[in-house]
Amino acid sequence: MNISKISMRNITRQKKRSFLLGGAIAFGVFIIITIGSFTAGMTETLKENFTSIMGGHIYILGTETLDSGRIVQVIGDTADLERAIDTVDDLVKEYHVRSQVRMGEIIFGSKSTTLQVSGIDWNKEQLLKDTLTIADGSLENIEKAGSLIIPEKVADKLGVIPGETVLIRMDTVTGQKNVGEFTVAAIVQEQDSFSFISAGYTEMGYLNDLIGLESDEYQYLNLHLKDIAQMDIVAEKLVTELEKTSLVDAGDDEDEDGEEDQRHGMMFGGGMTSASDEPWDGTKFSITNLNDIMEPVLQLVNILNIVSLALFVILMIITMVGLINTFRMVLIERTKEIGTMRAIGMHRGSVRSIFLLEALYLALFGAAGGIILSFATTIITGLIRFTADSALGLFLHSGRLQFITTPVSVLQVVFLLAVMTLIAVYLPAKKAAKLKVVDALRAQY
Amino acid sequence: MTVISLKDVHKKYPLGKTEVHAVKGVSFDIESGDFISIAGPSGSGKSTILNMIGCIDTPSEGIVTINETNTSDLKDKEITNLRHDVLGFIFQNFNLIPVLNVFENIEFPMLLGKNPLPKAEREVWISQLMEEVGLGDWKTHKPNELSGGQRQRVAIARALVTKPQIVLADEPTANLDSETGSSIIELMKKMNNDYGTTFIFSTHDQTIVDIADHVIQLKDGKIVENRRR
């Protein structure tokens, strides 16, 4: 008990020195926890945004070849697909089907611009509705045929407001031109800085009519899983099942040059109604999942985490050098006191413990300061609303930065700090414990 | 009963390239309950002898026994336990722990033992000691808030708190004025009478030497007088 008390009180002996050391530790902890929270929040935000906008975690795209050799995006024969998804049904929360116009031209008066339009079955896409941030208008009548949701940027460019009618010129799945009339129901804020997400949404049946699909046909089947951790397993299983009966482009390492890029391009509106050299029968399936799309982002997150860890380690090394020097000084200052405590019956281990505990308390106080500072910073920053087209657009969740701090990540940092501190102070502590009592008592300090 | 025995004890210190022979073949016995003064001028070897009796230094030659145990045969842990259980220390510069208050300083040695007294009993005993050394109202004061005499009183209480057989006091009055010094020696004498604790103190002050029952006079590392009254 007394050892702990002495260690704690020793911290207050040199308040300025303790404050500076604790401050340095707090700063290091602040940096790593804040960056860790930011990257965790960013990853989660991106996953959420992708999940809601893409309509799920696993995306199945169908392509067929016409007699003319032209490739069209449509899942015409659904029997094989339904049989395959039956095998993973217990892992799926929701199924979303979509059709899409990738490079439509939206016209209002004398102005026009390009717009990607997704056909949505609104009854099954509550998540997307929740994610959209309405700038003007409402989502009340979006299920009505011809109702259109457009991004703010497009609305500004055209000068259109909710309730007004626009035209969209588009290609049908067979490559013919068609024009549809839409009523702007709502204008939404940009979701992030990716152009493919600056998309319009409309009711799927109405869009299908315009692009030459039957009302019950679709181009994508997206699976929203119960457990996102099962994503790769489910995707793998679907590939295995579909390969038994159909052509499958699974997106594995066997991809030929650029084929994966082409598949992502199809997902994000790159367009694909070209001719094929080798036509195939039936529907060829392409399966992508959120991890494939997130890979570049996750790499960025990993780099950020490594940089923050490196920064933390460098800061900690500097702090540890400070700690070693401080405790060497403390050893000199308290030599006589150590001699006294040893003379009246304190064992070497207890002397060592006093030093180690003092450093540990200092580190824990510093860590607590860093954690509080980090929480305050993330809470305050999380309240700030950014414009969607800012550089931070990629990381925004409903216009705000999201920070996720888990107890495990905080404990990991504190544990690492504690271990580094104990290692740093061990030598001065050992030296203090090994002092000869008679020499220590003779010390002039 | 003999509690301490020194037999032909020598102590040599290296000093640069030479060697200082601080204690030269000293032998004497100390009986339980003695109030002994080890007297002599500076450099006569008083502190060195006290350090060897206190097991904080070892003889270069000869034997120091405490309760018939040769202290040279003990390992560090055993010596530490011996210091805690059998010996109490009073230092010239008081050597209180600055971050602990008066009560905590006195309590400190009790907490270092393997089986400390229960808290309630500890508090009663420490309060009694504080009253006896005249510091009943200074319980929560830190050492830097006390005078030299008060600090030495705390040190006396701290030395007695574990009820040791022997208390060693190295020049306990050297940093005090003569009046305070006398009161400290009187206090030690009272404790010697009340608790039967053996007190061994070193001093070069002849007026204090006279209070002792047993005087060992040193000069140049040798005993020149070993007198009991």
XYZ file of C-alpha atoms in Angstrom:
674
model
C 0.000 0.000 0.000
C 2.688 2.454 1.032
C 4.754 1.725 -2.064
C 1.837 2.686 -4.247
C 1.187 5.808 -2.165
C 4.819 6.896 -2.289
C 4.975 6.325 -6.055
C 1.839 8.355 -6.582
C 3.026 11.215 -4.384
C 6.472 11.214 -5.944
C 4.836 12.318 -9.196
C 3.770 15.561 -7.549
C 7.267 16.369 -6.270
C 8.393 17.924 -9.527
C 5.090 19.108 -10.920
C 6.497 20.856 -13.972
C 8.642 17.887 -14.953
C 5.780 15.443 -14.458
C 3.434 17.693 -16.413
C 5.810 17.899 -19.374
C 6.445 14.159 -19.435
C 2.768 13.344 -18.968
C 1.926 15.895 -21.661
C 4.277 14.237 -24.137
C 2.722 10.854 -23.400
C -0.769 12.342 -23.691
C 0.085 13.825 -27.080
C 1.296 10.466 -28.419
C -1.806 8.696 -27.136
C -4.007 11.453 -28.551
C -2.439 11.080 -32.006
C -2.770 7.320 -32.273
C -6.261 7.077 -30.812
C -7.582 9.948 -32.901
C -6.113 8.644 -36.152
C -7.245 5.123 -35.273
C -10.770 6.391 -34.586
C -10.732 8.361 -37.804
C -9.626 5.442 -39.972
C -12.047 3.058 -38.253
C -14.847 5.576 -38.734
C -13.822 6.224 -42.328
C -13.784 2.511 -43.143
C -17.146 2.007 -41.528
C -18.601 5.072 -43.235
C -17.389 3.926 -46.611
C -18.761 0.458 -46.036
C -22.105 1.866 -44.962
C -22.221 4.274 -47.886
C -21.284 1.616 -50.390
C -23.678 -0.862 -48.855
C -26.608 1.498 -48.999
C -25.847 3.030 -52.360
C -24.940 -0.240 -54.034
C -27.815 -1.956 -52.301
C -25.895 -4.606 -50.433
C -22.590 -6.343 -49.828
C -22.414 -8.747 -52.769
C -23.243 -7.621 -56.289
C -24.238 -10.025 -59.031
C -24.266 -8.555 -62.509
C -25.680 -10.414 -65.481
C -24.585 -10.016 -69.097
C -25.904 -11.712 -72.200
C -25.001 -11.607 -75.877
C -27.593 -10.886 -78.513
C -27.665 -12.631 -81.893
C -25.907 -9.581 -83.281
C -23.006 -10.224 -80.913
C -23.798 -7.206 -78.779
C -23.362 -7.613 -75.045
C -26.232 -6.403 -72.907
C -26.532 -6.166 -69.152
C -29.499 -8.148 -68.010
C -30.161 -11.159 -65.895
C -32.579 -12.752 -68.311
C -32.574 -16.302 -67.028
C -33.007 -16.191 -63.281
C -33.489 -19.920 -62.634
C -29.791 -20.722 -62.155
C -29.264 -17.640 -60.012
C -32.251 -18.412 -57.793
C -30.986 -21.951 -57.270
C -27.540 -20.594 -56.313
C -28.806 -17.976 -53.891
C -31.035 -20.553 -52.216
C -27.841 -22.153 -50.885
C -26.889 -18.968 -49.033
C -30.376 -17.767 -48.190
C -29.955 -18.224 -44.434
C -27.034 -15.764 -44.472
C -28.848 -13.056 -46.444
C -30.881 -10.319 -44.820
C -32.280 -8.639 -47.936
C -32.137 -8.970 -51.720
C -32.117 -5.835 -53.836
C -32.540 -5.789 -57.582
C -31.588 -2.863 -59.762
C -31.419 -1.699 -63.332
C -29.374 1.227 -64.489
C -28.799 3.873 -67.114
C -25.161 4.640 -66.958
C -24.658 7.654 -69.153
C -28.022 9.332 -69.470
C -28.369 12.939 -70.547
C -30.722 14.906 -68.328
C -32.282 17.905 -70.052
C -34.120 20.842 -68.512
C -34.997 23.700 -70.814
C -31.904 24.566 -72.771
C -29.526 23.010 -70.230
C -28.314 19.459 -70.005
C -25.773 17.312 -68.197
C -24.929 13.652 -67.781
C -26.490 11.551 -65.076
C -26.378 7.940 -64.026
C -29.866 6.757 -63.128
C -30.531 3.674 -61.019
C -33.869 1.915 -61.061
C -34.836 1.096 -57.497
C -37.481 -1.117 -55.960
C -38.227 1.379 -53.222
C -40.219 -1.083 -51.147
C -37.062 -3.072 -50.543
C -34.475 -0.325 -50.180
C -35.174 1.365 -46.878
C -31.427 1.600 -46.194
C -30.887 3.747 -49.282
C -33.775 5.987 -48.283
C -32.218 6.437 -44.856
C -28.851 7.331 -46.313
C -30.072 10.021 -48.690
C -29.762 13.516 -47.288
C -32.565 15.629 -48.692
C -31.595 19.159 -49.695
C -34.978 20.028 -51.243
C -38.260 18.238 -51.910
C -39.238 14.984 -50.227
C -39.213 11.224 -50.624
C -43.003 10.961 -50.193
C -43.869 10.240 -53.839
C -40.726 8.482 -54.973
C -42.551 5.224 -55.591
C -44.681 6.933 -58.236
C -43.649 6.125 -61.835
C -41.402 8.863 -63.238
C -40.426 10.346 -59.866
C -36.751 11.190 -59.895
C -34.181 11.962 -57.229
C -31.186 13.933 -58.432
C -28.048 15.168 -56.720
C -27.694 18.804 -55.723
C -24.868 19.381 -58.176
C -27.029 18.329 -61.134
C -29.989 20.372 -59.893
C -27.783 23.459 -59.562
C -26.375 22.988 -63.008
C -29.796 22.678 -64.582
C -31.528 25.184 -62.310
C -34.290 22.691 -61.611
C -36.364 22.446 -58.433
C -38.637 19.696 -57.071
C -41.926 19.366 -58.924
C -40.487 20.364 -62.286
C -40.250 18.001 -65.236
C -37.010 16.953 -66.891
C -36.170 14.686 -69.813
C -33.543 11.997 -69.786
C -32.044 10.760 -73.020
C -30.653 7.244 -72.645
C -29.525 4.068 -74.376
C -31.647 1.004 -74.111
C -29.986 -2.301 -73.299
C -29.792 -2.978 -77.039
C -28.078 0.331 -77.732
C -31.025 2.244 -79.164
C -31.835 5.796 -78.138
C -34.862 6.625 -76.015
C -36.113 9.627 -74.053
C -38.081 9.498 -70.810
C -39.968 12.165 -68.901
C -39.361 12.455 -65.166
C -40.620 14.659 -62.360
C -38.027 15.798 -59.854
C -39.283 14.607 -56.453
C -36.239 15.401 -54.363
C -32.789 16.904 -54.541
C -30.191 15.175 -52.391
C -26.772 16.109 -51.158
C -23.774 14.432 -52.707
C -22.918 11.290 -50.788
C -19.230 11.522 -51.421
C -16.714 12.567 -53.962
C -17.086 9.565 -56.261
C -18.800 10.599 -59.447
C -20.546 7.253 -59.796
C -22.422 7.906 -56.602
C -23.559 11.301 -57.894
C -26.442 9.402 -59.291
C -30.150 9.801 -59.755
C -32.696 7.294 -58.550
C -36.065 6.395 -59.949
C -38.659 3.648 -59.692
C -37.292 0.497 -61.378
C -40.349 -0.545 -63.390
C -40.564 2.853 -65.087
C -36.855 2.813 -65.957
C -37.097 -0.775 -67.242
C -39.788 0.305 -69.726
C -37.504 3.023 -71.037
C -34.382 0.865 -71.418
C -36.143 -2.080 -72.957
C -36.385 -4.504 -70.053
C -39.478 -6.284 -68.870
C -40.848 -4.821 -65.656
C -39.689 -7.869 -63.663
C -36.244 -8.030 -65.263
C -33.153 -6.560 -63.684
C -29.442 -6.095 -64.310
C -28.066 -6.481 -60.792
C -28.952 -8.618 -57.867
C -27.389 -7.293 -54.682
C -27.257 -9.273 -51.461
C -27.412 -7.531 -48.105
C -25.945 -10.002 -45.625
C -26.866 -10.524 -42.008
C -23.197 -10.616 -41.068
C -20.757 -8.607 -43.157
C -17.921 -10.855 -41.958
C -19.438 -13.681 -44.031
C -19.055 -11.677 -47.258
C -16.131 -13.522 -48.829
C -17.514 -16.916 -47.835
C -20.942 -16.194 -49.340
C -19.416 -14.765 -52.532
C -17.211 -17.831 -52.880
C -20.148 -20.159 -52.373
C -22.229 -18.319 -54.966
C -19.421 -18.596 -57.495
C -19.108 -22.326 -56.825
C -22.842 -22.875 -57.190
C -23.230 -20.736 -60.306
C -20.237 -22.327 -61.986
C -22.085 -25.636 -61.970
C -24.603 -24.317 -64.478
C -23.483 -20.963 -65.841
C -20.584 -18.873 -67.004
C -19.156 -16.966 -64.098
C -16.647 -14.189 -63.937
C -15.674 -14.466 -60.283
C -13.106 -11.708 -60.090
C -10.312 -13.931 -58.815
C -6.659 -13.818 -59.751
C -7.263 -15.615 -62.978
C -8.672 -12.435 -64.468
C -7.187 -11.457 -67.732
C -5.816 -7.984 -68.307
C -8.219 -5.329 -67.183
C -11.137 -7.671 -66.782
C -11.568 -6.808 -63.107
C -11.417 -3.123 -63.870
C -14.038 -3.645 -66.534
C -16.284 -5.421 -64.046
C -15.929 -2.596 -61.520
C -16.573 -0.213 -64.331
C -19.820 -1.948 -65.063
C -20.821 -1.679 -61.426
C -20.066 1.999 -61.320
C -21.426 3.085 -64.625
C -18.526 2.566 -66.939
C -20.870 1.203 -69.587
C -20.826 -2.008 -71.476
C -22.961 -2.495 -74.546
C -20.139 -3.454 -76.809
C -19.769 -6.311 -79.244
C -18.192 -9.573 -78.159
C -15.762 -11.663 -80.193
C -17.009 -14.834 -78.603
C -20.745 -14.768 -77.888
C -22.103 -17.084 -75.181
C -25.437 -18.681 -74.442
C -27.530 -17.638 -71.469
C -26.502 -15.233 -68.712
C -22.904 -14.761 -67.738
C -22.627 -13.743 -64.120
C -20.110 -11.464 -62.564
C -19.806 -11.460 -58.775
C -18.167 -8.660 -56.845
C -18.304 -7.863 -53.171
C -17.744 -4.865 -50.954
C -14.233 -5.972 -50.049
C -13.206 -5.927 -53.732
C -14.471 -2.376 -54.066
C -13.063 -1.293 -50.738
C -9.624 -2.756 -51.369
C -7.938 0.508 -52.431
C -9.598 2.311 -49.532
C -8.552 -0.374 -47.059
C -5.007 -0.083 -48.362
C -5.191 3.652 -47.672
C -6.556 2.943 -44.203
C -3.741 0.489 -43.547
C -1.169 3.048 -44.659
C -2.746 5.650 -42.365
C -2.726 3.191 -39.470
C 0.899 2.276 -40.099
C 1.863 5.958 -40.333
C 0.046 6.749 -37.100
C 1.611 3.752 -35.359
C 5.059 4.793 -36.612
C 4.395 8.336 -35.396
C 3.265 6.982 -32.044
C 6.328 4.771 -31.720
C 8.652 7.674 -32.620
C 6.896 9.938 -30.126
C 7.037 7.233 -27.518
C 10.720 6.559 -28.131
C 11.434 10.265 -27.636
C 9.272 10.231 -24.512
C 10.927 7.052 -23.263
C 14.352 8.653 -23.649
C 12.934 11.535 -21.584
C 11.641 9.052 -19.032
C 14.987 7.269 -18.793
C 16.801 10.567 -18.270
C 14.222 11.765 -15.771
C 14.433 8.620 -13.713
C 18.218 8.640 -13.801
C 17.954 12.140 -12.384
C 15.359 10.965 -9.865
C 17.747 8.208 -8.832
C 20.431 10.781 -8.066
C 17.978 13.080 -6.276
C 16.568 10.322 -4.104
C 19.668 8.266 -3.401
C 19.661 9.161 0.274
C 15.954 8.468 0.550
C 16.477 5.063 -1.037
C 19.245 4.407 1.482
C 16.909 5.340 4.333
C 14.116 3.103 3.101
C 16.517 0.210 2.612
C 18.019 0.796 6.087
C 14.653 0.619 7.808
C 13.770 -2.642 6.134
C 12.611 -2.121 2.567
C 13.635 -4.907 0.206
C 15.278 -4.284 -3.161
C 12.157 -5.421 -5.017
C 10.080 -2.758 -3.293
C 12.555 -0.014 -4.230
C 12.351 -1.208 -7.834
C 8.552 -1.269 -7.605
C 8.424 2.345 -6.389
C 10.292 3.490 -9.488
C 8.318 1.311 -11.875
C 4.983 2.250 -10.336
C 5.819 5.941 -10.433
C 6.601 5.719 -14.159
C 3.519 3.602 -14.761
C 1.254 6.087 -12.972
C 2.779 8.913 -14.961
C 2.162 6.995 -18.194
C -1.407 6.147 -17.189
C -2.168 9.754 -16.265
C -0.706 10.851 -19.595
C -2.727 8.179 -21.387
C -5.907 9.291 -19.611
C -5.218 12.867 -20.707
C -4.626 11.735 -24.290
C -7.803 9.656 -24.321
C -9.909 12.514 -22.931
C -8.369 14.928 -25.434
C -8.998 12.487 -28.255
C -12.633 11.956 -27.218
C -13.184 15.693 -26.983
C -11.603 16.271 -30.382
C -13.523 13.504 -32.120
C -16.828 14.543 -30.558
C -16.357 18.191 -31.516
C -15.081 17.350 -35.023
C -17.940 14.894 -35.445
C -20.410 17.739 -34.878
C -19.044 19.813 -37.746
C -21.019 19.489 -40.951
C -18.897 19.530 -44.106
C -20.073 20.215 -47.621
C -20.276 17.010 -49.585
C -18.103 18.220 -52.440
C -15.252 19.098 -50.072
C -12.070 17.089 -50.057
C -13.477 15.152 -47.109
C -16.490 14.042 -49.111
C -15.139 10.521 -49.338
C -15.260 10.124 -45.578
C -18.543 11.781 -44.718
C -21.476 10.120 -43.067
C -24.549 12.320 -43.418
C -22.198 15.243 -44.008
C -20.118 14.560 -40.914
C -16.905 12.765 -40.154
C -17.491 9.590 -38.243
C -15.035 8.460 -35.544
C -15.140 4.999 -34.038
C -13.139 4.392 -30.874
C -13.385 0.894 -29.498
C -12.398 -0.034 -25.930
C -10.124 -2.723 -27.382
C -8.160 -0.210 -29.483
C -7.784 2.110 -26.474
C -6.666 -0.752 -24.247
C -4.136 -1.862 -26.857
C -2.577 1.615 -26.896
C -2.525 1.836 -23.098
C -1.017 -1.652 -22.840
C 1.677 -0.833 -25.417
C 2.436 2.410 -23.601
C 2.615 0.666 -20.220
C 4.995 -1.979 -21.552
C 7.244 0.628 -23.220
C 7.274 2.722 -20.047
C 8.198 -0.204 -17.832
C 10.972 -1.241 -20.223
C 12.311 2.337 -20.304
C 12.367 2.755 -16.524
C 13.505 -0.761 -15.685
C 17.233 0.011 -15.775
C 17.129 3.090 -13.492
C 14.773 1.136 -11.189
C 17.149 -1.814 -11.102
C 20.058 0.509 -10.412
C 18.146 2.111 -7.542
C 17.374 -1.295 -6.068
C 21.008 -2.354 -6.280
C 22.403 0.698 -4.471
C 24.533 -0.176 -1.475
C 22.734 1.110 1.596
C 25.819 2.654 3.161
C 26.760 4.473 -0.059
C 23.180 5.657 -0.582
C 23.038 7.087 2.937
C 26.272 8.971 2.362
C 24.920 10.668 -0.775
C 25.012 14.439 -0.599
C 21.592 15.004 -2.296
C 22.257 -10.948 27.776
C 24.648 -10.002 24.991
C 22.797 -8.762 21.935
C 25.711 -7.405 19.948
C 29.271 -8.571 19.844
C 32.195 -7.204 17.836
C 35.328 -9.329 17.666
C 38.514 -7.883 16.237
C 36.609 -5.838 13.657
C 38.520 -3.931 10.991
C 37.211 -1.694 8.271
C 39.282 -0.471 5.371
C 38.095 1.889 2.650
C 39.737 2.465 -0.674
C 40.423 6.162 -1.149
C 41.855 6.822 -4.579
C 45.041 4.767 -4.817
C 45.423 4.492 -1.043
C 43.439 2.728 1.632
C 41.925 4.218 4.751
C 41.948 1.987 7.813
C 38.903 3.436 9.610
C 38.427 0.771 12.289
C 41.405 -1.129 13.665
C 40.623 -4.299 15.565
C 37.673 -3.209 17.690
C 36.063 -5.697 20.085
C 33.224 -5.122 22.569
C 29.909 -6.569 23.706
C 26.606 -4.799 24.182
C 24.043 -6.085 26.650
C 20.288 -5.960 26.206
C 18.784 -2.721 27.529
C 22.059 -0.797 27.428
C 22.080 2.927 26.721
C 25.464 3.234 25.059
C 27.397 6.124 23.713
C 30.094 5.570 21.127
C 32.093 8.728 21.457
C 35.091 10.224 19.796
C 36.266 12.972 17.515
C 35.465 13.148 13.799
C 37.176 10.363 11.847
C 37.543 8.124 14.882
C 35.334 5.409 13.320
C 32.059 5.963 15.251
C 29.766 6.002 12.241
C 31.618 3.112 10.600
C 31.099 0.955 13.695
C 27.411 1.935 13.866
C 27.018 1.105 10.168
C 28.492 -2.349 10.719
C 26.288 -2.973 13.760
C 23.342 -1.731 11.688
C 24.155 -4.212 8.893
C 24.388 -1.441 6.331
C 28.108 -2.010 5.978
C 30.284 -5.069 6.360
C 33.597 -5.460 8.218
C 36.775 -6.014 6.197
C 37.940 -8.383 8.895
C 36.502 -9.679 12.152
C 33.007 -10.688 13.190
C 29.889 -8.719 14.051
C 27.181 -10.827 15.668
C 23.654 -9.787 16.504
C 21.754 -12.179 18.706
C 24.567 -14.661 18.090
C 24.101 -14.451 14.305
C 27.194 -13.605 12.300
C 25.954 -10.820 10.039
C 28.602 -11.581 7.395
C 26.899 -14.927 6.722
C 23.550 -13.369 5.799
C 22.209 -12.698 2.328
C 20.683 -9.346 1.382
C 17.104 -10.487 2.053
C 18.013 -11.873 5.458
C 19.959 -8.736 6.359
C 17.013 -6.576 5.286
C 14.678 -8.647 7.436
C 17.117 -8.402 10.346
C 17.303 -4.624 9.977
C 13.522 -4.444 9.911
C 12.822 -6.826 12.778
C 15.676 -6.184 15.219
C 17.046 -2.712 14.477
C 15.771 0.831 14.439
C 17.647 3.789 12.947
C 17.884 7.454 13.859
C 19.961 9.565 11.484
C 21.843 12.797 11.918
C 19.820 14.413 9.093
C 16.531 12.839 10.234
C 16.039 11.166 6.816
C 12.250 11.305 6.822
C 10.341 10.455 3.633
C 9.342 13.887 2.330
C 6.131 12.793 0.593
C 4.712 11.168 3.717
C 3.214 13.033 6.656
C 4.219 12.506 10.284
C 1.826 9.633 10.873
C 2.730 7.925 7.596
C 6.458 8.304 8.228
C 6.107 6.602 11.589
C 3.820 3.935 10.141
C 6.118 3.237 7.173
C 8.423 0.594 8.754
C 5.421 -1.319 10.075
C 4.110 -1.784 6.558
C 7.399 -3.219 5.325
C 7.122 -6.305 7.516
C 5.603 -9.595 6.491
C 2.801 -9.488 9.055
C 1.900 -5.876 9.816
C -0.467 -5.215 12.691
C -4.133 -4.663 11.830
C -4.874 -1.045 10.931
C -6.795 -0.256 14.135
C -4.037 -1.608 16.392
C -1.440 0.174 14.315
C -3.231 3.489 14.723
C -3.468 3.086 18.506
C 0.233 2.259 18.819
C 1.378 5.080 16.505
C -0.846 7.593 18.281
C 0.666 6.515 21.610
C 4.186 6.940 20.240
C 3.312 10.338 18.760
C 2.038 11.473 22.142
C 5.178 10.202 23.838
C 7.484 12.118 21.504
C 5.263 15.202 21.826
C 3.858 15.270 18.303
C 0.240 14.380 18.998
C -1.035 17.450 17.176
C 1.262 17.127 14.155
C -0.137 13.972 12.665
C -0.857 15.264 9.166
C 2.096 17.602 8.785
C 4.773 16.899 6.193
C 8.464 16.859 7.276
C 9.124 20.236 5.630
C 6.547 21.783 7.978
C 8.450 20.678 11.101
C 11.429 22.047 13.011
C 14.665 20.052 13.300
C 13.799 18.866 16.826
C 10.329 17.791 15.718
C 11.754 15.910 12.755
C 14.141 14.039 15.014
C 11.241 13.164 17.310
C 9.424 11.706 14.316
C 12.590 9.750 13.514
C 12.705 8.409 17.082
C 9.073 7.335 16.888
C 9.748 5.733 13.495
C 12.753 3.870 14.930
C 10.651 2.511 17.798
C 7.465 1.714 15.948
C 8.399 -1.878 15.122
C 9.449 -2.415 18.765
C 13.031 -3.285 17.785
C 15.514 -4.782 20.191
C 18.187 -2.208 19.289
C 18.034 1.406 18.116
C 21.084 2.929 16.426
C 21.394 6.692 16.435
C 24.218 8.246 14.424
C 24.968 11.706 15.848
C 21.270 12.322 16.590
C 21.886 15.754 18.038
C 24.476 17.048 15.586
C 22.016 19.165 13.623
C 20.129 20.462 16.625
C 20.759 23.258 19.087
C 22.065 22.154 22.491
C 18.728 22.485 24.288
C 16.842 20.509 21.656
C 19.703 18.010 21.517
C 19.463 17.413 25.262
C 15.714 16.921 25.053
C 16.182 14.380 22.278
C 18.721 12.410 24.346
C 16.377 12.567 27.335
C 13.580 11.272 25.163
C 15.780 8.402 23.990
C 16.687 7.639 27.588
C 13.010 7.619 28.538
C 12.239 5.199 25.716
C 15.152 3.052 26.861
C 13.671 2.915 30.348
C 10.039 2.502 29.240
C 10.492 -0.129 26.561
C 13.814 -1.714 27.511
C 15.149 -1.002 24.041
C 18.930 -1.034 23.648
C 20.066 2.397 22.427
C 23.460 2.886 20.779
C 24.278 6.402 19.758
C 27.375 8.020 18.418
C 28.353 11.524 19.400
C 31.314 13.830 19.765
C 29.483 16.021 22.304
C 30.917 15.278 25.765
C 27.837 16.609 27.616
C 25.665 14.027 25.917
C 28.175 11.244 26.427
C 27.765 11.611 30.173
C 24.107 10.573 30.050
C 25.034 7.097 28.766
C 25.303 4.011 31.027
C 28.052 2.573 28.924
C 30.608 4.649 27.050
C 32.926 3.408 24.358
C 35.531 6.029 23.574
C 37.271 5.818 20.196
C 40.337 7.424 18.762
C 41.845 6.761 15.340
C 39.756 3.643 14.880
C 40.674 2.053 18.200
C 38.891 1.832 21.538
C 40.627 3.985 24.107
C 38.006 3.524 26.825
C 35.199 1.013 27.411
C 33.512 2.008 30.626
C 30.258 0.964 32.296
C 28.673 3.011 35.017
